[in-house]
Short mmCIF file of C-alpha atoms and ligand atoms in Angstrom, two decimals:
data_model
loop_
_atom_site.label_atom_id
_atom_site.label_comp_id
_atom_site.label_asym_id
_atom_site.label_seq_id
_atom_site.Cartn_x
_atom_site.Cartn_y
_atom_site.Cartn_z
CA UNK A 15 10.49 18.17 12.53
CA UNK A 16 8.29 16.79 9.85
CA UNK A 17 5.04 18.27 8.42
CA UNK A 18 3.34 16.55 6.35
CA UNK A 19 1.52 19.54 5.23
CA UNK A 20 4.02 20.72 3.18
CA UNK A 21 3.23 17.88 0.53
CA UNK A 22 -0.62 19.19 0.33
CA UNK A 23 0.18 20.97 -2.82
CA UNK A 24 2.24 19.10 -4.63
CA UNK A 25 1.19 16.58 -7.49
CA UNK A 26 2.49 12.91 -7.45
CA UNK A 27 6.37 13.60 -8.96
CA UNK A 28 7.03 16.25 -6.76
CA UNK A 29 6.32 14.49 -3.47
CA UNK A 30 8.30 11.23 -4.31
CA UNK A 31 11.14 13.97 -5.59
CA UNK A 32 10.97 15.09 -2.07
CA UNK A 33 10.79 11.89 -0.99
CA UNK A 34 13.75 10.36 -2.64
CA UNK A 35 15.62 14.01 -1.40
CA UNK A 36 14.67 13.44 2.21
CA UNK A 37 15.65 9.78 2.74
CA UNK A 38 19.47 10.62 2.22
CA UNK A 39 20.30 12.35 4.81
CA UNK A 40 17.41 10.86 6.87
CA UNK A 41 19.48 7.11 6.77
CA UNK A 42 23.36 8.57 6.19
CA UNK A 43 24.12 9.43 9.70
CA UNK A 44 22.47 7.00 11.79
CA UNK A 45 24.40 3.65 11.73
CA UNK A 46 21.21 1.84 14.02
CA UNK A 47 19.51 -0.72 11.21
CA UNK A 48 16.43 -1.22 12.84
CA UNK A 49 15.77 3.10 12.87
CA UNK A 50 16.76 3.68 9.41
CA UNK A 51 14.41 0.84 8.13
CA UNK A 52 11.61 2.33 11.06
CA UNK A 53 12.18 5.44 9.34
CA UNK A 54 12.40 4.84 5.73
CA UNK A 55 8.82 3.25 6.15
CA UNK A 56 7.60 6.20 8.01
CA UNK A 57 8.67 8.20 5.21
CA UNK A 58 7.61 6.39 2.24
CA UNK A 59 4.38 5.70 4.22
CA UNK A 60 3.58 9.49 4.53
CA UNK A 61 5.03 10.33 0.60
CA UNK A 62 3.28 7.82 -1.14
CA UNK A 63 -0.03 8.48 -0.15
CA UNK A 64 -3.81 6.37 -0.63
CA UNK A 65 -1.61 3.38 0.97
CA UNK A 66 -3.31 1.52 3.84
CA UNK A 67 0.44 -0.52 4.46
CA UNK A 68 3.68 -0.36 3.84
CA UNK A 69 6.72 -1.94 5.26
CA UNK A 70 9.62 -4.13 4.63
CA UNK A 71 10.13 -8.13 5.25
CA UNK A 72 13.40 -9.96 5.67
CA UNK A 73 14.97 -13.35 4.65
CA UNK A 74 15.71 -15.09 7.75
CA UNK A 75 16.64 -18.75 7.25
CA UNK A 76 15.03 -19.00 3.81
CA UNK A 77 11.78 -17.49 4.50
CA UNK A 78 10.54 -13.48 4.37
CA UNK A 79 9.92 -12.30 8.08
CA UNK A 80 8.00 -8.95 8.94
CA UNK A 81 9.97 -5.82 9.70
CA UNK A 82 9.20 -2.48 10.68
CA UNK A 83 6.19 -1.32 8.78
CA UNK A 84 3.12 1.08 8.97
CA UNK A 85 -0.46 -0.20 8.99
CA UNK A 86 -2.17 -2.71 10.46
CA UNK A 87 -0.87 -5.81 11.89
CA UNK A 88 0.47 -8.15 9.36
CA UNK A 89 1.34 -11.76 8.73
CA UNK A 90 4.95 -12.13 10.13
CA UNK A 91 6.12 -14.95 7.63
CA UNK A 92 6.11 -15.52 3.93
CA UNK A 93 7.70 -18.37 2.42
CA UNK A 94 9.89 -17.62 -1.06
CA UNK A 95 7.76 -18.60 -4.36
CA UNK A 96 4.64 -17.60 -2.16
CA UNK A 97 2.05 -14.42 -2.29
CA UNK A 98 3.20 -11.25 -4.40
CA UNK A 99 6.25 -10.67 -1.52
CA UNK A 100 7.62 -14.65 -2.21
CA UNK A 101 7.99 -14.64 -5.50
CA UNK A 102 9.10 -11.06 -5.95
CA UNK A 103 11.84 -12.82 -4.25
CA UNK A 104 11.85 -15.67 -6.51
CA UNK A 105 11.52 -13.92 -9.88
CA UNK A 106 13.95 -11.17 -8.43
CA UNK A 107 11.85 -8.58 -9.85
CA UNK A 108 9.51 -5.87 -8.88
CA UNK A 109 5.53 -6.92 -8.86
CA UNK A 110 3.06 -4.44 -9.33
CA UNK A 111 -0.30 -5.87 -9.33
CA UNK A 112 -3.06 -4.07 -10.38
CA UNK A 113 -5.56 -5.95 -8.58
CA UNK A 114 -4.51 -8.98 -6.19
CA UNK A 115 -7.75 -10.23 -6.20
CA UNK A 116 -6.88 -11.70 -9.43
CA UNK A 117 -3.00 -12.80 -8.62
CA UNK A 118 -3.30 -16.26 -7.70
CA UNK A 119 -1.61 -16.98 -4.08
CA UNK A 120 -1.96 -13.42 -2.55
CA UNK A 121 -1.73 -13.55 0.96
CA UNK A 122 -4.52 -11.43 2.34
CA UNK A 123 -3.09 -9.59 5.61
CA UNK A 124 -5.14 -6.39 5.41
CA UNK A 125 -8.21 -7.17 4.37
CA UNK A 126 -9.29 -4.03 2.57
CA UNK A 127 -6.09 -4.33 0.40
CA UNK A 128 -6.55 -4.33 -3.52
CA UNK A 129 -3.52 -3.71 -5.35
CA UNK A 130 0.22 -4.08 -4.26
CA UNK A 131 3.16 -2.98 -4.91
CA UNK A 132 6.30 -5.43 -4.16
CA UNK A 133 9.97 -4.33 -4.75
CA UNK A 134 12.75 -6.00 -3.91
CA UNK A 135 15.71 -5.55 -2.21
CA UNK A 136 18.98 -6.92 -4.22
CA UNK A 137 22.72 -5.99 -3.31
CA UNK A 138 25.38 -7.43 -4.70
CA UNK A 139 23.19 -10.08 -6.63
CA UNK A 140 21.99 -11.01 -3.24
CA UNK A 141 18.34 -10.69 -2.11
CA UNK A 142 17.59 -9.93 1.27
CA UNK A 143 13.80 -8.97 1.45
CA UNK A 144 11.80 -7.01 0.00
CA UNK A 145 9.44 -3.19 0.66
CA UNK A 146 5.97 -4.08 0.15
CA UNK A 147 3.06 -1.55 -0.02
CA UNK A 148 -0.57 -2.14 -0.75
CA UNK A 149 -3.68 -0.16 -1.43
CA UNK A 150 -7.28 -0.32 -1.14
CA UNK A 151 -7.55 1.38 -4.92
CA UNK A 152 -7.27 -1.22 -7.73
CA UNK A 153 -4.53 -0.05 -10.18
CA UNK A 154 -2.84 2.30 -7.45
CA UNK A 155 0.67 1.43 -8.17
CA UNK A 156 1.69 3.09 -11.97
CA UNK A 157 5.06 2.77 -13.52
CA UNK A 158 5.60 6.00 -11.63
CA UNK A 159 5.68 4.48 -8.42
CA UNK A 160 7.33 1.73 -9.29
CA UNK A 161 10.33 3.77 -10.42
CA UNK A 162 10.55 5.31 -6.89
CA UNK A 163 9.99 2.79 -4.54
CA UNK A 164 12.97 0.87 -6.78
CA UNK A 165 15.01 3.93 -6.56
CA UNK A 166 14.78 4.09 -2.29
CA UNK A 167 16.02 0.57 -2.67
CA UNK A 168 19.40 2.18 -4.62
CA UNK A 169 19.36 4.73 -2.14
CA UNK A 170 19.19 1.85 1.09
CA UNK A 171 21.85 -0.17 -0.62
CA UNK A 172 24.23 2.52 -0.51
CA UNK A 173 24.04 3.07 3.34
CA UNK A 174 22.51 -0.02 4.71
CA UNK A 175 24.25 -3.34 5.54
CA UNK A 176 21.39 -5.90 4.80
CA UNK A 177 23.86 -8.61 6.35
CA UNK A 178 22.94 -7.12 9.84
CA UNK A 179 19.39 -8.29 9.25
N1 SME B 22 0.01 -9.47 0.23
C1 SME B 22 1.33 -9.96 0.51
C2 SME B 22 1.48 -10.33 1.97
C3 SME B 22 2.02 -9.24 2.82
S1 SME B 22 0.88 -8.09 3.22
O1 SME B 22 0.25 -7.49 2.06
C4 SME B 22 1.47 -6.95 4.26
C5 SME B 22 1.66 -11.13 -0.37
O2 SME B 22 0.79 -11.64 -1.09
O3 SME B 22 2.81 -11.56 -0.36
#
């Protein structure tokens, strides 16, 4: 069972504590890719908090393809070098953009998005998508988050085999 009421009180560190805590044993069991990733989305969806998406996308023959995600219908390809997602890909490093309005290339999907948050997901020097979340806030993603988000990404890449993508 999970109740998100039992996150009401606590301030920003706390919850992605919890977060971090619950996604171990929420992925180390279950050996189905497509339900940990459904479920690690779920999770950070609900944790995070003043998110309006967040979700994960895939490099399938050399372009990022939507996975399983929360929000509201998305675009289903990216290609690497383009929007925040493509060249956090490229540059292999995390993007945190305080206001996308102002990063040259976003790809609008969600129209009331204003800042993002794009991590990506590298094993074994490899790249094989990224977890993207945005918000309607400008500036919503701090250092904090970014620490988190990149630490679920060390958690994944101890239990998940991005090969079976
Ligand atoms: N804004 C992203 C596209 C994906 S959606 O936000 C879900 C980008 O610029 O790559």
């Amino acid at each position: 069972m999970f109740d998100i009421k039992l996150f009401e009180n606590m301030d920003a560190k706390e919850k992605y504590d919890t977060m971090l805590g619950m996604l171990r044993p929420l992925i180390e069991d279950e050996k189905s890719f497509i339900t940990n990733i459904s479920n690690s989305a779920a999770l950070i969806n609900a944790l995070i908090g003043r998110i309006n998406w967040c979700g994960f996308y895939f490099i399938k023959n050399g372009e990022l393809v939507l996975g399983p995600f929360q929000g509201l219908p998305a675009c289903t390809r990216i290609k690497i070098g383009h929007g925040v997602c493509g060249t956090a890909v490229k540059e292999r490093k995390t993007m945190r953009i305080e206001n996308v309005h102002n990063f040259e290339g976003h790809i609008a999907c969600d129209a009331a998005s204003n800042s993002e948050l794009v991590v990506p997901i590298i094993k074994n020097n490899k790249v094989y998508g990224v977890i993207d979340i945005d918000s309607e806030e400008i500036g919503r993603f701090t250092e904090l988050e970014q620490i988190y988000i990149e630490k679920c990404v060390e958690v994944l890449n101890e239990y998940i085999d991005w090969e079976e993508i």
